[in-house]
Every structure is written in C-alpha cells, then in structure tokens.
Amino acid sequence: MTANTDDRLRLLIERVERLEEEKKGISDDILDVYREAKAVGYDPKMMRAVVKLRKMKPDDRRQMEMELETYKSALGLD
Amino acid sequence: MTANTDDRLRLLIERVERLEEEKKGISDDILDVYREAKAVGYDPKMMRAVVKLRKMKPDDRRQMEMELETYKSALGLD
Amino acid sequence: MTANTDDRLRLLIERVERLEEEKKGISDDILDVYREAKAVGYDPKMMRAVVKLRKMKPDDRRQMEMELETYKSALGLD
Amino acid sequence: MTANTDDRLRLLIERVERLEEEKKGISDDILDVYREAKAVGYDPKMMRAVVKLRKMKPDDRRQMEMELETYKSALGLD
DNA sequence: ATTTTAGGAGTGCAAC
DNA sequence: GTTGCACTCCTAAAAT
C-alpha cells in the first residue's frame, strides 16, 4: 500500500470511529431514559415491548397478534 | 509453554470442538423442524414465540401478559 | 384450527423443545470445559479465539492474517 | 393507570423513539462509510477488525496479541 | 450491586 | 429469489 492509500484508509477509519462515538452516546441516552423510567416505576422490558409494537404498521400488528392467539389456543396457552 | 502444557491445552480445545460440532448438529435439527413445519403451513416465527411462552412458568406468563396489556392500553395500542 | 392440526403443531413444538434441551446441555458442557481450562491457568478468551481460527481453512486463515497485517501497518498498529 | 401516568409513560416512550431514530441514522451513516470504502477497494471486514484493535489501549492490544501468538504456537497454528 | 461480556435469536441487507 | 452474512438486541453469566 502506498502512503496515499494509507491516508485514504485512515480517513475512512476515522470517520467510522467518530460515528461510532456518536452512536455510543445515543445508546447511552436511551439507557438513561429506561433507567429514569424504571426509577419512577415503569418496567423497561415492557417499555421495550411496546416500542417494538409501535414500530409496526397497525394492521400488521393486529394480524400478528391474532395469529399468535391462534397458536396459543392450539397449545392450551390461555 | 512446555510440550506438556501444549498437550493439555490441545486436549481442552479438542473437547470444545467436539462439543461444538454436536451442538451444531442439534441446531441444524431444530432448523429442520421449523422448515418441516413451514412446509405444512405453520409460521416458524409464531412457533418460536410460543416456544418462548411455554418456557415460562404459567403464572409468570399470565402476569407478564397482563402487564403488557396495561402498557398497550396506556399508549392506545388496542 | 382443528384438533388434528393442533396435535400436529404440538408435536412439532415438542420436538423443538426436546432438541433445545439437548442443545442447552451441550452448551453447558462447553462452558464447563472453559471453566476447567481457566482453573488450570488458561485464558478462555484466547481459547475461543484459537477455536475460531482452527475452524478456518489454513489457506484462508493465512490469507486473512496477512491482509489484516497490511491494514494494521497502514494505520500504524504495530 | 391514570391519565397522568399514561402521559408520563408516553413521553418516555417518545423520547426513546426519537433517540432510536437518531441512532438508526448514524448506523446507516456507518454502513455508508463501509460501502464507500468497499467501492474504492477496501475490505470492510478488515476495517472492522482494525477499528476494534484501535479501540484497545496499545499496551493491552500488544499484550493480547502476544498471548494469542502463544496459544497459536501451542496448537501449531503458524 | 453494578458493569462488562458472551451467546443466541431475529432482522435486514447483499451477493450470487 | 434464496442463501448467507452481518448487525442489533437481549438474556444470562462473570467479574469487579
């Protein structure tokens, strides 16, 4: 590798590193919100579950929930 | 490292490798079951979900489900 | 779902559950080997690293290692 | 749950969602850098490897690398 | 008790 | 299109 390509590589690596730092900061912020929520009595696990559900399109979500109920019934999980 | 410790290490490594092969075989078997289930019309994703639910103690499961309903209602996810 | 399909589903689920138990047993065995290795002075993390390397085809491994060296040099990681 | 606690919960959830969007944006940016690097001939896998190495303290990294060499030699991985 | 680390599952993307 | 790969998340273990 020439010095030129070395520099190009280094620049790319450094961009990745900067972005990863930012990302880490935001991940920490998210953890903080969950910690804060827990401190006032909410259950982070349930919160994560509803965050996931809210990401879905309502119709898809309902469809999925209905199907799950079918499977649960078939196995006596009521 | 002496030849002796080399051998001891090698034996440990080989035990791990054998066990990992066995484990891989079983993982493949599980995938086969899901494939087979899918072929006759079941949805592997739903199956995984109920497998998870069945792992829980019934009381815990019901408790969890009730709590989730509470959170969903609070957020209008009905 | 009819009772028939319910039974078919149940059988598939139970096969998965049995296989998962076996798999869990083997995973535990693997952990035991690492624990035992650690007790006689080996570092499980290094062991995992070499297990990973031994999984590769020797030529691929050497190729990969050489390429990694190139990248490390380009970034002054020597 | 009262309407008040509902609102408090909703606000927490919405903060999480906003942060997750930001995080997703940054993750995408990182992927873009790797894509760009690949387009000019670099191997993203190697890049990820060096990013990981650069995260370590130099002394720790060298110590780890030396130890790994010891394990490799003990197992004939040269 | 808290923080880090590894293993596993699920998701989405890319290559073929 | 489909198979594999990689990234994320989460649970559980480990160490401090």
CSV table of C-alpha atoms (C1' of nucleotides) in Angstrom, one decimal:
chain,number,residue,atom,x,y,z
A,1,MET,CA,0.0,0.0,0.0
A,2,THR,CA,1.2,3.4,-0.8
A,3,ALA,CA,1.2,6.3,1.6
A,4,ASN,CA,-1.7,7.8,-0.4
A,5,THR,CA,-3.9,4.8,0.0
A,6,ASP,CA,-2.9,4.6,3.7
A,7,ASP,CA,-4.2,8.1,4.2
A,8,ARG,CA,-7.4,7.4,2.4
A,9,LEU,CA,-7.9,4.3,4.6
A,10,ARG,CA,-7.1,6.2,7.7
A,11,LEU,CA,-9.6,8.9,6.9
A,12,LEU,CA,-12.3,6.3,6.3
A,13,ILE,CA,-11.5,4.6,9.6
A,14,GLU,CA,-11.6,7.9,11.5
A,15,ARG,CA,-15.0,8.7,10.1
A,16,VAL,CA,-16.2,5.3,11.3
A,17,GLU,CA,-14.7,6.0,14.7
A,18,ARG,CA,-16.4,9.4,15.0
A,19,LEU,CA,-19.7,8.0,14.0
A,20,GLU,CA,-19.4,5.1,16.5
A,21,GLU,CA,-18.7,7.5,19.3
A,22,GLU,CA,-21.9,9.4,18.4
A,23,LYS,CA,-23.8,6.2,18.3
A,24,LYS,CA,-22.5,5.2,21.6
A,25,GLY,CA,-23.6,8.5,23.1
A,26,ILE,CA,-27.1,8.0,21.8
A,27,SER,CA,-27.2,4.4,23.1
A,28,ASP,CA,-26.3,5.7,26.5
A,29,ASP,CA,-29.0,8.3,26.3
A,30,ILE,CA,-31.5,5.6,25.6
A,31,LEU,CA,-30.3,3.6,28.5
A,32,ASP,CA,-30.7,6.7,30.6
A,33,VAL,CA,-34.3,7.1,29.6
A,34,TYR,CA,-35.0,3.5,30.6
A,35,ARG,CA,-33.2,4.0,33.9
A,36,GLU,CA,-35.3,7.1,34.6
A,37,ALA,CA,-38.4,5.3,33.7
A,38,LYS,CA,-37.5,2.4,36.0
A,39,ALA,CA,-36.9,4.9,38.8
A,40,VAL,CA,-40.4,6.2,38.6
A,41,GLY,CA,-41.9,2.7,38.5
A,42,TYR,CA,-42.1,1.6,34.9
A,43,ASP,CA,-40.8,-1.7,33.6
A,44,PRO,CA,-38.1,-1.3,30.9
A,45,LYS,CA,-38.9,-4.7,29.5
A,46,MET,CA,-42.5,-3.8,28.9
A,47,MET,CA,-41.5,-0.5,27.5
A,48,ARG,CA,-39.2,-2.2,25.0
A,49,ALA,CA,-42.0,-4.5,24.1
A,50,VAL,CA,-44.4,-1.6,23.3
A,51,VAL,CA,-41.7,0.3,21.5
A,52,LYS,CA,-41.4,-2.7,19.2
A,53,LEU,CA,-45.1,-2.9,18.7
A,54,ARG,CA,-45.4,0.8,17.9
A,55,LYS,CA,-42.9,0.3,15.1
A,56,MET,CA,-45.2,-2.0,13.3
A,57,LYS,CA,-48.0,-0.9,11.0
A,58,PRO,CA,-51.2,-1.2,13.0
A,59,ASP,CA,-52.7,-3.7,10.6
A,60,ASP,CA,-49.7,-5.9,10.6
A,61,ARG,CA,-49.6,-5.7,14.4
A,62,ARG,CA,-53.2,-6.8,14.8
A,63,GLN,CA,-52.7,-9.5,12.2
A,64,MET,CA,-49.7,-10.8,14.1
A,65,GLU,CA,-51.4,-10.6,17.4
A,66,MET,CA,-54.4,-12.6,16.1
A,67,GLU,CA,-52.2,-15.2,14.6
A,68,LEU,CA,-50.3,-15.6,17.9
A,69,GLU,CA,-53.6,-16.1,19.7
A,70,THR,CA,-54.4,-18.9,17.4
A,71,TYR,CA,-51.2,-20.6,18.1
A,72,LYS,CA,-51.5,-20.1,21.8
A,73,SER,CA,-55.0,-21.6,21.8
A,74,ALA,CA,-53.8,-24.6,19.8
A,75,LEU,CA,-51.4,-25.3,22.6
A,76,GLY,CA,-53.6,-24.5,25.5
A,77,LEU,CA,-51.7,-21.4,26.5
A,78,ASP,CA,-54.7,-19.3,27.6
B,1,MET,CA,4.9,-23.2,27.2
B,2,THR,CA,6.2,-26.7,27.6
B,3,ALA,CA,5.1,-29.6,25.4
B,4,ASN,CA,3.1,-30.9,28.3
B,5,THR,CA,1.0,-27.8,28.7
B,6,ASP,CA,0.7,-27.7,25.0
B,7,ASP,CA,-0.9,-31.1,25.1
B,8,ARG,CA,-3.2,-30.2,27.9
B,9,LEU,CA,-4.3,-27.2,26.0
B,10,ARG,CA,-4.8,-29.1,22.8
B,11,LEU,CA,-7.0,-31.7,24.6
B,12,LEU,CA,-9.2,-29.0,26.1
B,13,ILE,CA,-9.5,-27.3,22.7
B,14,GLU,CA,-10.4,-30.6,21.1
B,15,ARG,CA,-13.1,-31.3,23.7
B,16,VAL,CA,-14.6,-27.9,22.9
B,17,GLU,CA,-14.5,-28.6,19.2
B,18,ARG,CA,-16.2,-31.9,19.6
B,19,LEU,CA,-18.9,-30.4,21.7
B,20,GLU,CA,-19.4,-27.5,19.3
B,21,GLU,CA,-19.9,-30.0,16.4
B,22,GLU,CA,-22.6,-31.8,18.4
B,23,LYS,CA,-24.2,-28.5,19.2
B,24,LYS,CA,-24.2,-27.5,15.5
B,25,GLY,CA,-25.8,-30.8,14.6
B,26,ILE,CA,-28.7,-30.1,17.0
B,27,SER,CA,-29.1,-26.6,15.9
B,28,ASP,CA,-29.5,-27.9,12.4
B,29,ASP,CA,-32.0,-30.4,13.6
B,30,ILE,CA,-34.0,-27.6,15.1
B,31,LEU,CA,-33.9,-25.7,11.9
B,32,ASP,CA,-35.1,-28.8,10.1
B,33,VAL,CA,-38.1,-29.0,12.3
B,34,TYR,CA,-39.0,-25.4,11.6
B,35,ARG,CA,-38.5,-26.0,7.9
B,36,GLU,CA,-40.8,-29.0,8.1
B,37,ALA,CA,-43.4,-27.1,10.0
B,38,LYS,CA,-43.3,-24.3,7.4
B,39,ALA,CA,-43.7,-26.8,4.6
B,40,VAL,CA,-47.0,-27.9,6.1
B,41,GLY,CA,-48.2,-24.4,6.6
B,42,TYR,CA,-47.1,-23.2,10.1
B,43,ASP,CA,-45.3,-20.0,10.7
B,44,PRO,CA,-41.9,-20.5,12.3
B,45,LYS,CA,-41.9,-17.1,13.8
B,46,MET,CA,-45.2,-17.8,15.7
B,47,MET,CA,-43.8,-21.2,16.7
B,48,ARG,CA,-40.7,-19.5,18.2
B,49,ALA,CA,-43.0,-17.1,20.1
B,50,VAL,CA,-45.0,-19.9,21.7
B,51,VAL,CA,-41.9,-21.9,22.5
B,52,LYS,CA,-40.7,-18.9,24.4
B,53,LEU,CA,-44.0,-18.6,26.2
B,54,ARG,CA,-44.1,-22.3,27.1
B,55,LYS,CA,-40.7,-21.9,28.8
B,56,MET,CA,-42.2,-19.5,31.3
B,57,LYS,CA,-44.0,-20.5,34.4
B,58,PRO,CA,-47.7,-20.1,33.7
B,59,ASP,CA,-48.2,-17.6,36.5
B,60,ASP,CA,-45.3,-15.5,35.3
B,61,ARG,CA,-46.5,-15.7,31.8
B,62,ARG,CA,-50.0,-14.5,32.7
B,63,GLN,CA,-48.6,-11.8,34.9
B,64,MET,CA,-46.4,-10.6,32.1
B,65,GLU,CA,-49.2,-10.7,29.6
B,66,MET,CA,-51.5,-8.7,31.8
B,67,GLU,CA,-48.8,-6.1,32.4
B,68,LEU,CA,-48.2,-5.8,28.7
B,69,GLU,CA,-51.9,-5.2,28.1
B,70,THR,CA,-51.7,-2.3,30.6
B,71,TYR,CA,-48.9,-0.7,28.8
B,72,LYS,CA,-50.6,-1.2,25.4
B,73,SER,CA,-53.8,0.4,26.7
B,74,ALA,CA,-51.8,3.4,28.2
B,75,LEU,CA,-50.5,4.0,24.7
B,76,GLY,CA,-53.6,3.4,22.7
B,77,LEU,CA,-52.3,0.1,21.2
B,78,ASP,CA,-55.5,-1.8,21.1
C,1,MET,CA,-57.6,-24.8,13.7
C,2,THR,CA,-58.9,-28.3,14.0
C,3,ALA,CA,-57.9,-30.6,16.8
C,4,ASN,CA,-55.8,-32.6,14.2
C,5,THR,CA,-53.7,-29.7,13.2
C,6,ASP,CA,-53.5,-28.7,16.8
C,7,ASP,CA,-51.9,-32.1,17.5
C,8,ARG,CA,-49.5,-31.8,14.6
C,9,LEU,CA,-48.4,-28.4,15.8
C,10,ARG,CA,-48.0,-29.6,19.3
C,11,LEU,CA,-45.8,-32.5,18.2
C,12,LEU,CA,-43.6,-30.2,16.2
C,13,ILE,CA,-43.3,-27.8,19.1
C,14,GLU,CA,-42.4,-30.6,21.4
C,15,ARG,CA,-39.7,-31.8,19.1
C,16,VAL,CA,-38.2,-28.4,19.1
C,17,GLU,CA,-38.3,-28.3,22.9
C,18,ARG,CA,-36.5,-31.6,23.3
C,19,LEU,CA,-33.8,-30.5,20.9
C,20,GLU,CA,-33.4,-27.2,22.7
C,21,GLU,CA,-32.9,-29.1,25.9
C,22,GLU,CA,-30.2,-31.2,24.4
C,23,LYS,CA,-28.6,-28.2,23.0
C,24,LYS,CA,-28.6,-26.4,26.3
C,25,GLY,CA,-26.9,-29.4,27.9
C,26,ILE,CA,-24.1,-29.3,25.4
C,27,SER,CA,-23.7,-25.5,25.8
C,28,ASP,CA,-23.3,-26.1,29.5
C,29,ASP,CA,-20.7,-28.8,28.8
C,30,ILE,CA,-18.8,-26.3,26.7
C,31,LEU,CA,-18.9,-23.8,29.5
C,32,ASP,CA,-17.6,-26.4,31.9
C,33,VAL,CA,-14.6,-27.1,29.7
C,34,TYR,CA,-13.7,-23.4,29.6
C,35,ARG,CA,-14.2,-23.2,33.4
C,36,GLU,CA,-11.9,-26.2,33.8
C,37,ALA,CA,-9.3,-24.7,31.5
C,38,LYS,CA,-9.4,-21.4,33.4
C,39,ALA,CA,-8.9,-23.3,36.7
C,40,VAL,CA,-5.6,-24.7,35.4
C,41,GLY,CA,-4.5,-21.3,34.1
C,42,TYR,CA,-5.7,-20.9,30.5
C,43,ASP,CA,-7.5,-17.9,29.3
C,44,PRO,CA,-10.9,-18.8,27.9
C,45,LYS,CA,-10.9,-15.7,25.7
C,46,MET,CA,-7.7,-16.8,23.9
C,47,MET,CA,-9.1,-20.3,23.7
C,48,ARG,CA,-12.2,-19.1,22.0
C,49,ALA,CA,-10.0,-17.1,19.6
C,50,VAL,CA,-8.0,-20.1,18.5
C,51,VAL,CA,-11.1,-22.3,18.3
C,52,LYS,CA,-12.3,-19.7,15.8
C,53,LEU,CA,-9.0,-19.7,13.8
C,54,ARG,CA,-8.9,-23.5,13.7
C,55,LYS,CA,-12.3,-23.5,12.1
C,56,MET,CA,-11.0,-21.8,9.1
C,57,LYS,CA,-9.2,-23.5,6.2
C,58,PRO,CA,-5.4,-23.0,6.8
C,59,ASP,CA,-5.0,-21.1,3.5
C,60,ASP,CA,-7.9,-18.8,4.2
C,61,ARG,CA,-6.6,-18.2,7.6
C,62,ARG,CA,-3.2,-17.2,6.5
C,63,GLN,CA,-4.6,-15.1,3.7
C,64,MET,CA,-6.8,-13.3,6.2
C,65,GLU,CA,-3.9,-12.8,8.7
C,66,MET,CA,-1.7,-11.3,6.0
C,67,GLU,CA,-4.4,-8.9,4.9
C,68,LEU,CA,-5.0,-7.9,8.5
C,69,GLU,CA,-1.3,-7.2,8.9
C,70,THR,CA,-1.4,-4.9,5.8
C,71,TYR,CA,-4.3,-2.9,7.3
C,72,LYS,CA,-2.6,-2.7,10.7
C,73,SER,CA,0.6,-1.4,9.1
C,74,ALA,CA,-1.3,1.2,7.1
C,75,LEU,CA,-2.7,2.5,10.4
C,76,GLY,CA,0.5,2.3,12.4
C,77,LEU,CA,-0.8,-0.5,14.6
C,78,ASP,CA,2.4,-2.5,15.0
D,1,MET,CA,-53.1,3.6,35.4
D,2,THR,CA,-54.3,7.1,35.5
D,3,ALA,CA,-54.3,9.5,32.5
D,4,ASN,CA,-51.4,11.3,34.2
D,5,THR,CA,-49.2,8.3,34.4
D,6,ASP,CA,-50.2,7.4,30.9
D,7,ASP,CA,-48.9,10.7,29.7
D,8,ARG,CA,-45.7,10.3,31.6
D,9,LEU,CA,-45.2,6.9,30.1
D,10,ARG,CA,-46.0,8.2,26.6
D,11,LEU,CA,-43.4,10.9,26.9
D,12,LEU,CA,-40.7,8.5,28.0
D,13,ILE,CA,-41.6,6.2,25.1
D,14,GLU,CA,-41.5,9.0,22.6
D,15,ARG,CA,-38.1,10.1,23.9
D,16,VAL,CA,-36.8,6.5,23.3
D,17,GLU,CA,-38.3,6.5,19.8
D,18,ARG,CA,-36.7,9.8,18.9
D,19,LEU,CA,-33.3,8.6,20.2
D,20,GLU,CA,-33.7,5.3,18.3
D,21,GLU,CA,-34.3,7.2,15.1
D,22,GLU,CA,-31.1,9.2,15.6
D,23,LYS,CA,-29.2,6.1,16.3
D,24,LYS,CA,-30.6,4.4,13.2
D,25,GLY,CA,-29.4,7.4,11.2
D,26,ILE,CA,-25.9,7.1,12.5
D,27,SER,CA,-25.8,3.3,12.0
D,28,ASP,CA,-26.8,4.0,8.4
D,29,ASP,CA,-24.0,6.6,8.1
D,30,ILE,CA,-21.5,4.0,9.3
D,31,LEU,CA,-22.8,1.5,6.8
D,32,ASP,CA,-22.4,4.1,4.1
D,33,VAL,CA,-18.7,4.7,5.0
D,34,TYR,CA,-18.1,1.0,4.7
D,35,ARG,CA,-19.8,0.8,1.4
D,36,GLU,CA,-17.8,3.7,0.2
D,37,ALA,CA,-14.6,2.1,1.4
D,38,LYS,CA,-15.5,-1.1,-0.3
D,39,ALA,CA,-16.2,0.8,-3.6
D,40,VAL,CA,-12.6,2.0,-3.6
D,41,GLY,CA,-11.2,-1.4,-2.9
D,42,TYR,CA,-11.0,-1.8,0.9
D,43,ASP,CA,-12.4,-4.8,2.7
D,44,PRO,CA,-15.0,-3.8,5.3
D,45,LYS,CA,-14.3,-6.9,7.4
D,46,MET,CA,-10.7,-6.0,7.8
D,47,MET,CA,-11.6,-2.4,8.5
D,48,ARG,CA,-13.9,-3.5,11.3
D,49,ALA,CA,-11.1,-5.6,12.7
D,50,VAL,CA,-8.7,-2.7,12.9
D,51,VAL,CA,-11.4,-0.4,14.3
D,52,LYS,CA,-11.7,-3.0,17.1
D,53,LEU,CA,-8.0,-3.1,17.6
D,54,ARG,CA,-7.7,0.7,17.7
D,55,LYS,CA,-10.3,0.8,20.5
D,56,MET,CA,-7.9,-1.0,22.7
D,57,LYS,CA,-5.2,0.6,24.7
D,58,PRO,CA,-1.9,0.0,22.8
D,59,ASP,CA,-0.3,-1.9,25.7
D,60,ASP,CA,-3.4,-4.1,26.2
D,61,ARG,CA,-3.5,-4.8,22.5
D,62,ARG,CA,0.1,-5.8,22.3
D,63,GLN,CA,-0.3,-8.0,25.4
D,64,MET,CA,-3.3,-9.7,23.9
D,65,GLU,CA,-1.6,-10.2,20.5
D,66,MET,CA,1.4,-11.8,22.2
D,67,GLU,CA,-0.7,-14.1,24.2
D,68,LEU,CA,-2.7,-15.1,21.2
D,69,GLU,CA,0.6,-15.9,19.4
D,70,THR,CA,1.5,-18.2,22.3
D,71,TYR,CA,-1.8,-20.1,22.0
D,72,LYS,CA,-1.4,-20.3,18.3
D,73,SER,CA,2.1,-21.8,18.6
D,74,ALA,CA,1.0,-24.2,21.2
D,75,LEU,CA,-1.6,-25.5,18.7
D,76,GLY,CA,0.6,-25.4,15.6
D,77,LEU,CA,-1.3,-22.5,14.0
D,78,ASP,CA,1.6,-20.7,12.4
E,1,DA,C1',-25.0,-4.4,43.1
E,2,DT,C1',-23.2,-2.8,39.1
E,3,DT,C1',-20.9,-3.2,34.9
E,4,DT,C1',-19.0,-6.0,31.4
E,5,DT,C1',-19.0,-9.8,28.4
E,6,DA,C1',-20.6,-13.8,25.8
E,7,DG,C1',-24.2,-16.5,23.5
E,8,DG,C1',-28.4,-16.7,20.9
E,9,DA,C1',-32.2,-15.1,18.2
E,10,DG,C1',-34.2,-12.2,14.9
E,11,DT,C1',-33.8,-8.8,11.2
E,12,DG,C1',-32.3,-6.8,7.2
E,13,DC,C1',-29.0,-6.5,3.5
E,14,DA,C1',-26.1,-8.2,-0.1
E,15,DA,C1',-24.2,-11.3,-3.1
E,16,DC,C1',-24.9,-14.8,-6.3
F,1,DG,C1',-35.2,-15.5,-5.3
F,2,DT,C1',-32.6,-17.5,-1.9
F,3,DT,C1',-28.9,-18.2,0.6
F,4,DG,C1',-25.8,-16.5,3.5
F,5,DC,C1',-23.8,-12.6,6.2
F,6,DA,C1',-23.7,-9.0,9.3
F,7,DC,C1',-25.7,-6.1,12.7
F,8,DT,C1',-28.8,-5.4,16.6
F,9,DC,C1',-30.9,-6.7,20.6
F,10,DC,C1',-31.5,-9.4,24.7
F,11,DT,C1',-30.7,-12.6,28.0
F,12,DA,C1',-27.7,-14.6,31.1
F,13,DA,C1',-23.1,-15.1,33.1
F,14,DA,C1',-18.9,-13.0,35.0
F,15,DA,C1',-16.2,-10.1,37.1
F,16,DT,C1',-15.5,-6.2,39.9
